[in-house]
mmCIF file of C-alpha atoms and ligand atoms in Angstrom:
data_model
loop_
_atom_site.group_PDB
_atom_site.id
_atom_site.type_symbol
_atom_site.label_atom_id
_atom_site.label_comp_id
_atom_site.label_asym_id
_atom_site.label_seq_id
_atom_site.Cartn_x
_atom_site.Cartn_y
_atom_site.Cartn_z
ATOM 1 C CA MET A 29 96.481 92.417 123.014
ATOM 2 C CA ASP A 30 97.464 89.708 120.517
ATOM 3 C CA LEU A 31 94.839 89.347 117.788
ATOM 4 C CA SER A 32 97.072 87.833 115.116
ATOM 5 C CA VAL A 33 96.069 84.614 113.411
ATOM 6 C CA ASP A 34 97.950 82.251 111.115
ATOM 7 C CA LEU A 35 95.558 80.878 108.509
ATOM 8 C CA ALA A 36 98.058 78.479 106.976
ATOM 9 C CA PRO A 37 100.012 76.894 109.815
ATOM 10 C CA ARG A 38 100.769 73.834 107.725
ATOM 11 C CA GLY A 39 101.110 75.563 104.329
ATOM 12 C CA LYS A 40 104.075 76.046 102.033
ATOM 13 C CA ARG A 41 103.743 79.773 102.694
ATOM 14 C CA SER A 42 102.332 81.345 105.844
ATOM 15 C CA LEU A 43 99.284 83.593 105.870
ATOM 16 C CA THR A 44 99.395 85.636 109.024
ATOM 17 C CA LEU A 45 96.633 88.162 109.548
ATOM 18 C CA ALA A 46 97.205 91.017 111.987
ATOM 19 C CA ASN A 47 93.698 90.425 113.307
ATOM 20 C CA PRO A 48 90.868 87.930 112.662
ATOM 21 C CA VAL A 49 88.486 90.149 110.673
ATOM 22 C CA MET A 50 88.247 89.667 106.929
ATOM 23 C CA THR A 51 85.723 90.867 104.389
ATOM 24 C CA ALA A 52 83.624 88.192 102.662
ATOM 25 C CA SER A 53 83.857 87.647 98.922
ATOM 26 C CA GLY A 54 81.362 89.519 96.776
ATOM 27 C CA CYS A 55 80.496 92.019 99.501
ATOM 28 C CA PHE A 56 83.556 94.266 99.271
ATOM 29 C CA GLY A 57 84.313 94.319 95.539
ATOM 30 C CA ASN A 58 88.079 94.252 95.157
ATOM 31 C CA GLY A 59 88.388 96.692 98.053
ATOM 32 C CA LEU A 60 89.131 99.699 95.850
ATOM 33 C CA GLU A 61 85.944 101.677 96.541
ATOM 34 C CA PHE A 62 86.032 100.944 100.277
ATOM 35 C CA ALA A 63 89.611 102.219 100.473
ATOM 36 C CA ARG A 64 88.116 105.689 99.921
ATOM 37 C CA ILE A 65 85.628 105.294 102.797
ATOM 38 C CA PHE A 66 87.772 104.015 105.688
ATOM 39 C CA ASP A 67 91.240 102.749 106.521
ATOM 40 C CA ILE A 68 90.925 99.234 105.091
ATOM 41 C CA GLN A 69 94.573 98.560 105.946
ATOM 42 C CA ARG A 70 93.414 97.982 109.536
ATOM 43 C CA LEU A 71 91.524 94.860 108.474
ATOM 44 C CA GLY A 72 92.924 91.373 108.946
ATOM 45 C CA GLY A 73 92.334 90.397 105.319
ATOM 46 C CA ILE A 74 90.211 90.916 102.237
ATOM 47 C CA ALA A 75 88.552 88.149 100.204
ATOM 48 C CA SER A 76 88.115 89.612 96.735
ATOM 49 C CA LYS A 77 85.109 89.273 94.408
ATOM 50 C CA GLY A 78 84.738 85.791 92.899
ATOM 51 C CA LEU A 79 87.096 85.586 89.910
ATOM 52 C CA THR A 80 86.685 83.456 86.793
ATOM 53 C CA LEU A 81 88.999 82.922 83.818
ATOM 54 C CA ARG A 82 86.954 85.125 81.510
ATOM 55 C CA PRO A 83 84.968 88.252 82.432
ATOM 56 C CA ARG A 84 81.317 87.598 83.289
ATOM 57 C CA SER A 85 78.396 90.021 83.193
ATOM 58 C CA GLY A 86 76.349 88.004 85.698
ATOM 59 C CA ASN A 87 72.686 87.007 85.835
ATOM 60 C CA ALA A 88 69.555 88.854 84.715
ATOM 61 C CA GLN A 89 67.962 91.415 87.073
ATOM 62 C CA LEU A 90 66.611 91.341 89.782
ATOM 63 C CA ARG A 91 69.769 90.031 91.413
ATOM 64 C CA VAL A 92 69.154 91.048 95.027
ATOM 65 C CA VAL A 93 65.985 90.949 97.125
ATOM 66 C CA GLU A 94 65.386 91.483 100.837
ATOM 67 C CA THR A 95 64.006 88.773 103.095
ATOM 68 C CA ALA A 96 63.159 88.710 106.786
ATOM 69 C CA GLY A 97 66.487 88.731 108.591
ATOM 70 C CA GLY A 98 68.574 88.530 105.460
ATOM 71 C CA MET A 99 68.949 89.042 101.768
ATOM 72 C CA LEU A 100 68.931 86.875 98.710
ATOM 73 C CA ASN A 101 71.295 87.294 95.776
ATOM 74 C CA SER A 102 71.956 85.685 92.446
ATOM 75 C CA ILE A 103 74.677 87.948 91.076
ATOM 76 C CA GLY A 104 76.037 85.172 88.867
ATOM 77 C CA LEU A 105 79.717 85.864 89.512
ATOM 78 C CA GLN A 106 79.917 89.155 87.663
ATOM 79 C CA ASN A 107 83.640 89.953 87.481
ATOM 80 C CA ILE A 108 86.393 91.372 85.291
ATOM 81 C CA GLY A 109 88.210 88.086 84.600
ATOM 82 C CA VAL A 110 91.728 87.006 85.536
ATOM 83 C CA GLU A 111 93.628 88.956 82.900
ATOM 84 C CA ALA A 112 92.232 92.358 83.900
ATOM 85 C CA LEU A 113 92.615 91.501 87.573
ATOM 86 C CA ILE A 114 96.321 90.746 87.188
ATOM 87 C CA ARG A 115 96.898 93.780 84.969
ATOM 88 C CA ASP A 116 94.787 96.442 86.712
ATOM 89 C CA VAL A 117 93.991 95.410 90.277
ATOM 90 C CA ALA A 118 96.839 93.295 91.687
ATOM 91 C CA PRO A 119 99.392 96.147 91.256
ATOM 92 C CA ILE A 120 97.190 98.292 93.519
ATOM 93 C CA TRP A 121 96.906 95.491 96.097
ATOM 94 C CA GLU A 122 100.683 95.179 96.057
ATOM 95 C CA GLY A 123 100.923 98.550 97.781
ATOM 96 C CA TRP A 124 98.540 97.480 100.569
ATOM 97 C CA ARG A 125 99.503 96.198 103.986
ATOM 98 C CA VAL A 126 96.275 94.170 104.305
ATOM 99 C CA PRO A 127 96.586 90.747 102.650
ATOM 100 C CA VAL A 128 94.214 90.063 99.768
ATOM 101 C CA ILE A 129 92.942 86.545 99.219
ATOM 102 C CA VAL A 130 91.535 85.984 95.750
ATOM 103 C CA ASN A 131 88.255 84.071 95.633
ATOM 104 C CA ILE A 132 88.169 81.884 92.505
ATOM 105 C CA ALA A 133 85.385 79.977 90.764
ATOM 106 C CA GLY A 134 84.971 77.730 87.749
ATOM 107 C CA GLU A 135 82.818 75.193 85.989
ATOM 108 C CA ALA A 136 85.485 72.522 85.623
ATOM 109 C CA VAL A 137 88.466 71.375 87.691
ATOM 110 C CA GLU A 138 90.722 72.696 84.920
ATOM 111 C CA ASP A 139 89.296 76.213 85.334
ATOM 112 C CA TYR A 140 90.337 76.315 88.991
ATOM 113 C CA ALA A 141 93.759 74.859 88.171
ATOM 114 C CA GLU A 142 94.382 77.394 85.414
ATOM 115 C CA LEU A 143 93.300 80.276 87.637
ATOM 116 C CA ALA A 144 95.641 79.049 90.364
ATOM 117 C CA ALA A 145 98.538 78.762 87.916
ATOM 118 C CA ARG A 146 97.975 82.269 86.547
ATOM 119 C CA LEU A 147 97.672 83.841 89.995
ATOM 120 C CA ASP A 148 100.695 82.073 91.497
ATOM 121 C CA GLY A 149 103.552 84.476 92.107
ATOM 122 C CA VAL A 150 101.532 87.586 91.199
ATOM 123 C CA PRO A 151 102.624 90.342 93.602
ATOM 124 C CA GLY A 152 99.751 91.636 95.728
ATOM 125 C CA ILE A 153 98.046 88.253 96.128
ATOM 126 C CA SER A 154 98.490 86.507 99.472
ATOM 127 C CA GLY A 155 96.235 83.479 99.104
ATOM 128 C CA LEU A 156 93.405 81.803 97.231
ATOM 129 C CA GLU A 157 89.901 81.011 98.424
ATOM 130 C CA LEU A 158 88.084 78.362 96.401
ATOM 131 C CA ASN A 159 84.385 78.958 95.913
ATOM 132 C CA ILE A 160 83.220 75.387 95.405
ATOM 133 C CA SER A 161 79.514 76.305 95.418
ATOM 134 C CA CYS A 162 79.646 76.253 91.614
ATOM 135 C CA PRO A 163 78.004 73.727 89.313
ATOM 136 C CA ASN A 164 80.498 71.275 87.872
ATOM 137 C CA VAL A 165 79.867 70.957 84.130
ATOM 138 C CA ALA A 166 80.905 67.294 84.266
ATOM 139 C CA SER A 167 78.399 66.201 86.925
ATOM 140 C CA GLY A 168 75.879 69.054 87.036
ATOM 141 C CA LEU A 169 76.246 69.036 90.835
ATOM 142 C CA GLU A 170 78.089 71.640 92.857
ATOM 143 C CA PHE A 171 81.758 70.758 93.495
ATOM 144 C CA GLY A 172 81.118 71.390 97.159
ATOM 145 C CA SER A 173 78.329 68.861 97.461
ATOM 146 C CA GLU A 174 80.497 65.758 97.002
ATOM 147 C CA PRO A 175 83.643 64.955 99.011
ATOM 148 C CA ALA A 176 85.478 63.490 95.993
ATOM 149 C CA ALA A 177 84.788 66.454 93.706
ATOM 150 C CA ALA A 178 85.666 68.942 96.440
ATOM 151 C CA ALA A 179 88.947 67.120 97.109
ATOM 152 C CA GLU A 180 89.769 66.885 93.412
ATOM 153 C CA VAL A 181 89.418 70.614 92.884
ATOM 154 C CA THR A 182 91.502 71.321 95.992
ATOM 155 C CA SER A 183 94.343 69.007 94.889
ATOM 156 C CA ALA A 184 94.303 70.394 91.349
ATOM 157 C CA VAL A 185 94.720 73.938 92.705
ATOM 158 C CA LEU A 186 97.459 72.950 95.152
ATOM 159 C CA ARG A 187 99.460 71.383 92.337
ATOM 160 C CA GLN A 188 99.537 74.769 90.590
ATOM 161 C CA THR A 189 100.280 77.141 93.436
ATOM 162 C CA THR A 190 102.504 77.826 96.401
ATOM 163 C CA LEU A 191 99.902 80.242 97.798
ATOM 164 C CA PRO A 192 97.922 79.289 100.913
ATOM 165 C CA VAL A 193 94.578 77.799 99.873
ATOM 166 C CA LEU A 194 91.311 78.340 101.751
ATOM 167 C CA VAL A 195 88.342 76.240 100.690
ATOM 168 C CA LYS A 196 84.935 77.826 101.136
ATOM 169 C CA LEU A 197 82.291 75.248 101.945
ATOM 170 C CA THR A 198 78.657 75.264 100.950
ATOM 171 C CA PRO A 199 75.959 74.601 103.562
ATOM 172 C CA ASN A 200 73.694 73.076 100.898
ATOM 173 C CA VAL A 201 74.628 69.494 101.762
ATOM 174 C CA THR A 202 73.318 66.774 104.034
ATOM 175 C CA ASP A 203 76.522 66.533 106.062
ATOM 176 C CA ILE A 204 79.288 69.099 105.780
ATOM 177 C CA VAL A 205 81.891 67.238 107.865
ATOM 178 C CA PRO A 206 82.917 64.591 105.270
ATOM 179 C CA ILE A 207 83.380 67.381 102.729
ATOM 180 C CA ALA A 208 85.490 69.403 105.164
ATOM 181 C CA ARG A 209 87.554 66.306 105.925
ATOM 182 C CA ALA A 210 88.045 65.503 102.231
ATOM 183 C CA VAL A 211 89.382 68.958 101.359
ATOM 184 C CA VAL A 212 91.665 69.011 104.404
ATOM 185 C CA GLU A 213 93.057 65.596 103.435
ATOM 186 C CA ALA A 214 93.574 67.004 99.932
ATOM 187 C CA GLY A 215 95.759 69.735 101.494
ATOM 188 C CA ALA A 216 93.511 72.754 102.158
ATOM 189 C CA ASP A 217 95.208 75.187 104.542
ATOM 190 C CA ALA A 218 91.984 76.562 106.025
ATOM 191 C CA LEU A 219 88.214 76.326 105.654
ATOM 192 C CA THR A 220 85.785 79.187 105.159
ATOM 193 C CA VAL A 221 82.434 78.173 106.630
ATOM 194 C CA ILE A 222 80.001 78.975 104.929
ATOM 195 C CA ASN A 223 78.767 80.265 101.583
ATOM 196 C CA THR A 224 75.087 81.237 101.196
ATOM 197 C CA VAL A 225 72.111 78.917 101.769
ATOM 198 C CA SER A 226 70.030 78.169 98.642
ATOM 199 C CA ALA A 227 66.692 79.925 98.907
ATOM 200 C CA MET A 228 63.993 81.803 97.014
ATOM 201 C CA THR A 229 61.271 84.398 97.380
ATOM 202 C CA ILE A 230 58.007 84.726 95.454
ATOM 203 C CA ASP A 231 56.676 88.058 94.225
ATOM 204 C CA ALA A 232 52.932 87.555 94.770
ATOM 205 C CA GLU A 233 51.840 90.356 92.413
ATOM 206 C CA ARG A 234 53.844 88.983 89.508
ATOM 207 C CA ARG A 235 53.280 85.363 90.602
ATOM 208 C CA ARG A 236 56.923 84.723 89.878
ATOM 209 C CA PRO A 237 60.127 84.177 91.860
ATOM 210 C CA GLY A 238 61.480 87.463 93.210
ATOM 211 C CA LEU A 239 64.922 86.950 91.667
ATOM 212 C CA GLY A 240 65.407 87.019 87.904
ATOM 213 C CA TRP A 241 67.367 83.767 88.103
ATOM 214 C CA GLY A 242 64.641 82.097 90.166
ATOM 215 C CA SER A 243 66.579 81.034 93.230
ATOM 216 C CA GLY A 244 69.625 82.491 94.941
ATOM 217 C CA GLY A 245 71.732 82.512 98.077
ATOM 218 C CA LEU A 246 70.513 83.648 101.485
ATOM 219 C CA SER A 247 72.937 85.738 103.543
ATOM 220 C CA GLY A 248 72.867 88.069 106.524
ATOM 221 C CA PRO A 249 71.653 87.664 110.125
ATOM 222 C CA ALA A 250 69.340 84.751 109.227
ATOM 223 C CA LEU A 251 72.440 82.739 108.343
ATOM 224 C CA LYS A 252 74.290 83.123 111.622
ATOM 225 C CA PRO A 253 72.782 80.257 113.659
ATOM 226 C CA ILE A 254 73.153 77.916 110.672
ATOM 227 C CA ALA A 255 76.779 78.863 110.071
ATOM 228 C CA LEU A 256 77.617 78.761 113.786
ATOM 229 C CA ARG A 257 76.430 75.183 114.021
ATOM 230 C CA LEU A 258 78.449 74.149 110.988
ATOM 231 C CA VAL A 259 81.579 75.843 112.347
ATOM 232 C CA TYR A 260 80.968 74.096 115.659
ATOM 233 C CA ARG A 261 80.561 70.696 113.988
ATOM 234 C CA ILE A 262 83.681 71.069 111.870
ATOM 235 C CA ALA A 263 85.698 72.284 114.866
ATOM 236 C CA GLU A 264 84.444 69.286 116.832
ATOM 237 C CA ALA A 265 85.821 67.010 114.101
ATOM 238 C CA ASN A 266 89.283 68.414 114.938
ATOM 239 C CA LEU A 267 90.623 68.463 111.391
ATOM 240 C CA GLY A 268 93.723 70.450 112.323
ATOM 241 C CA VAL A 269 93.212 73.523 110.116
ATOM 242 C CA PRO A 270 91.898 76.990 110.991
ATOM 243 C CA ILE A 271 88.205 77.720 110.375
ATOM 244 C CA ILE A 272 87.014 81.111 109.194
ATOM 245 C CA GLY A 273 83.417 81.667 110.288
ATOM 246 C CA CYS A 274 81.178 83.442 107.785
ATOM 247 C CA GLY A 275 77.464 84.182 107.937
ATOM 248 C CA GLY A 276 75.633 87.098 109.512
ATOM 249 C CA VAL A 277 78.572 88.675 111.321
ATOM 250 C CA SER A 278 77.835 92.344 111.997
ATOM 251 C CA SER A 279 79.177 92.962 115.506
ATOM 252 C CA GLY A 280 82.098 92.069 117.709
ATOM 253 C CA LEU A 281 79.820 89.826 119.748
ATOM 254 C CA ASP A 282 78.827 87.854 116.634
ATOM 255 C CA ALA A 283 82.518 87.248 115.979
ATOM 256 C CA ILE A 284 83.171 86.229 119.598
ATOM 257 C CA GLU A 285 80.425 83.602 119.292
ATOM 258 C CA TYR A 286 82.127 82.198 116.183
ATOM 259 C CA PHE A 287 85.480 82.074 118.001
ATOM 260 C CA MET A 288 83.871 80.212 120.895
ATOM 261 C CA ALA A 289 82.366 77.722 118.423
ATOM 262 C CA GLY A 290 85.871 77.054 117.100
ATOM 263 C CA ALA A 291 86.612 79.640 114.388
ATOM 264 C CA SER A 292 89.989 81.396 114.319
ATOM 265 C CA ALA A 293 88.791 84.271 112.144
ATOM 266 C CA VAL A 294 85.562 85.669 110.684
ATOM 267 C CA GLN A 295 84.428 87.209 107.422
ATOM 268 C CA VAL A 296 81.941 90.075 107.246
ATOM 269 C CA GLY A 297 79.672 90.108 104.181
ATOM 270 C CA THR A 298 76.116 91.394 103.965
ATOM 271 C CA ALA A 299 76.597 93.744 106.938
ATOM 272 C CA THR A 300 78.766 95.974 104.696
ATOM 273 C CA PHE A 301 75.724 96.720 102.492
ATOM 274 C CA LEU A 302 74.056 98.430 105.455
ATOM 275 C CA ASN A 303 77.229 99.866 106.910
ATOM 276 C CA PRO A 304 80.356 99.900 104.733
ATOM 277 C CA ARG A 305 82.500 100.254 107.851
ATOM 278 C CA ALA A 306 80.998 97.105 109.429
ATOM 279 C CA PRO A 307 84.251 95.050 109.281
ATOM 280 C CA LEU A 308 86.084 97.714 111.323
ATOM 281 C CA ASP A 309 83.166 97.951 113.752
ATOM 282 C CA VAL A 310 83.421 94.171 114.206
ATOM 283 C CA LEU A 311 87.162 94.458 114.886
ATOM 284 C CA GLU A 312 86.685 97.244 117.433
ATOM 285 C CA GLY A 313 83.840 95.250 119.044
ATOM 286 C CA ILE A 314 86.121 92.217 119.421
ATOM 287 C CA GLU A 315 88.830 94.346 121.044
ATOM 288 C CA THR A 316 86.335 95.880 123.468
ATOM 289 C CA TRP A 317 84.837 92.504 124.389
ATOM 290 C CA LEU A 318 88.223 90.925 125.028
ATOM 291 C CA ARG A 319 89.391 93.915 127.090
ATOM 292 C CA ASP A 320 86.164 93.904 129.132
ATOM 293 C CA HIS A 321 86.662 90.195 129.844
ATOM 294 C CA GLY A 322 90.355 90.512 130.707
ATOM 295 C CA ILE A 323 91.516 88.360 127.780
ATOM 296 C CA GLU A 324 94.916 89.249 126.322
ATOM 297 C CA ASN A 325 95.165 86.614 123.623
ATOM 298 C CA LEU A 326 92.425 85.811 121.135
ATOM 299 C CA ARG A 327 93.556 82.184 121.089
ATOM 300 C CA ASP A 328 92.335 81.831 124.678
ATOM 301 C CA ILE A 329 88.680 81.925 123.622
ATOM 302 C CA ILE A 330 88.807 79.804 120.457
ATOM 303 C CA GLY A 331 86.692 76.666 120.856
ATOM 304 C CA THR A 332 85.702 77.469 124.430
ATOM 305 C CA ALA A 333 82.037 76.611 123.746
ATOM 306 C CA GLN A 334 83.149 73.112 122.784
ATOM 307 C CA PRO A 335 83.252 70.195 125.217
ATOM 308 C CA LEU A 336 86.356 70.079 127.407
ATOM 309 C CA ARG A 337 88.000 67.313 125.433
ATOM 310 C CA LEU A 338 88.404 69.636 122.434
ATOM 311 C CA GLN A 339 89.711 72.555 124.442
ATOM 312 C CA ALA A 340 92.393 70.315 125.922
ATOM 313 C CA ASP A 341 93.769 69.422 122.467
HETATM 314 C C1 FMN B 106 75.959 90.023 96.861
HETATM 315 C C2 FMN B 106 76.784 88.840 97.278
HETATM 316 C C3 FMN B 106 77.774 88.353 96.420
HETATM 317 C C4 FMN B 106 78.547 87.240 96.798
HETATM 318 N N1 FMN B 106 79.536 86.802 95.967
HETATM 319 C C5 FMN B 106 80.318 85.758 96.347
HETATM 320 C C6 FMN B 106 81.400 85.318 95.517
HETATM 321 O O1 FMN B 106 81.665 85.873 94.431
HETATM 322 N N2 FMN B 106 82.137 84.241 95.948
HETATM 323 C C7 FMN B 106 81.877 83.612 97.147
HETATM 324 O O2 FMN B 106 82.579 82.651 97.500
HETATM 325 N N3 FMN B 106 80.892 84.058 97.966
HETATM 326 C C8 FMN B 106 80.119 85.091 97.595
HETATM 327 N N4 FMN B 106 79.117 85.533 98.431
HETATM 328 C C9 FMN B 106 78.907 84.878 99.737
HETATM 329 C C10 FMN B 106 79.552 85.676 100.878
HETATM 330 O O3 FMN B 106 80.955 85.781 100.686
HETATM 331 C C11 FMN B 106 79.267 85.009 102.239
HETATM 332 O O4 FMN B 106 79.741 83.687 102.225
HETATM 333 C C12 FMN B 106 77.767 84.990 102.567
HETATM 334 O O5 FMN B 106 77.140 86.156 102.113
HETATM 335 C C13 FMN B 106 77.516 84.814 104.060
HETATM 336 O O6 FMN B 106 78.059 85.860 104.818
HETATM 337 P P1 FMN B 106 77.196 87.163 105.286
HETATM 338 O O7 FMN B 106 75.962 86.655 105.945
HETATM 339 O O8 FMN B 106 78.109 87.923 106.190
HETATM 340 O O9 FMN B 106 76.894 87.914 104.028
HETATM 341 C C14 FMN B 106 78.328 86.623 98.060
HETATM 342 C C15 FMN B 106 77.337 87.135 98.913
HETATM 343 C C16 FMN B 106 76.576 88.218 98.536
HETATM 344 C C17 FMN B 106 75.531 88.744 99.496
#
């Protein structure tokens, strides 16, 4: 059975995953702890914890609360910073078979560009994923909420790196397709769809928002129908780059639905908090589903829920 997927078919460097199951950023740390729990080398890829230039300690507690069908977080990009990552973590990744894609974040275009420049050519790093759900200090809006800002950050990164570049889109916009189109025209190799949906809870006893930061990002099963639709819409726009579906994937069947909507790969996030082995369970579920349906090649189901005109392309 051929499960391999090329996430950068038009890139300067290829990014071939042995299978379409990745971990989602922020839900798998840098992979080091999970490596002690199961054979993470069987995964298709790992998206590391969001990385910034300088270390960050993150937002005030509470940073995670449960909601019906999902969870809400406002971690605030707690991370060790680029210097420690290159010094202490990348050398460990270098010994891994599974490709690691570093998720990067910043407050200004220059932050992303500098991160890309520093990570270029570092052994152990196979690609970059741009988290553009970050407030831009210049405009106060998220980079991912405006096509021009999203494209600018993508181009600035591509000028500094030969690594394949995935751009992770935010669902917190009126129309995601023009943003997807803008980053693809700017040179993005693939799109990760989606980051969390802005949301909040209220703690009635305290008469305050549940999260210390006030609002946060909704993830988990509640996200799946939202993300599926956005994957479907972007696939329908036929932008010519692979889509990585992300949002509420916890089983092989969830992943199959994303493939049918038009995704070439999936990321597993919140499910790992309940079951650390969830990404491998998803992979095994995909294999079982394909075998049960007599499908030898994953590519044969991608986009099959789309109208015939897309499948013919
Ligand atoms: C605790 C937590 C931390 C996250 N941190 C990041 C991050 O650093 N960078 C990023 O791009 N996405 C981050 N995300 C978003 C996830 O990667 C993913 O897009 C989202 O959770 C939807 O997938 P899921 O429903 O499978 O969790 C985080 C999500 C959670 C729950």
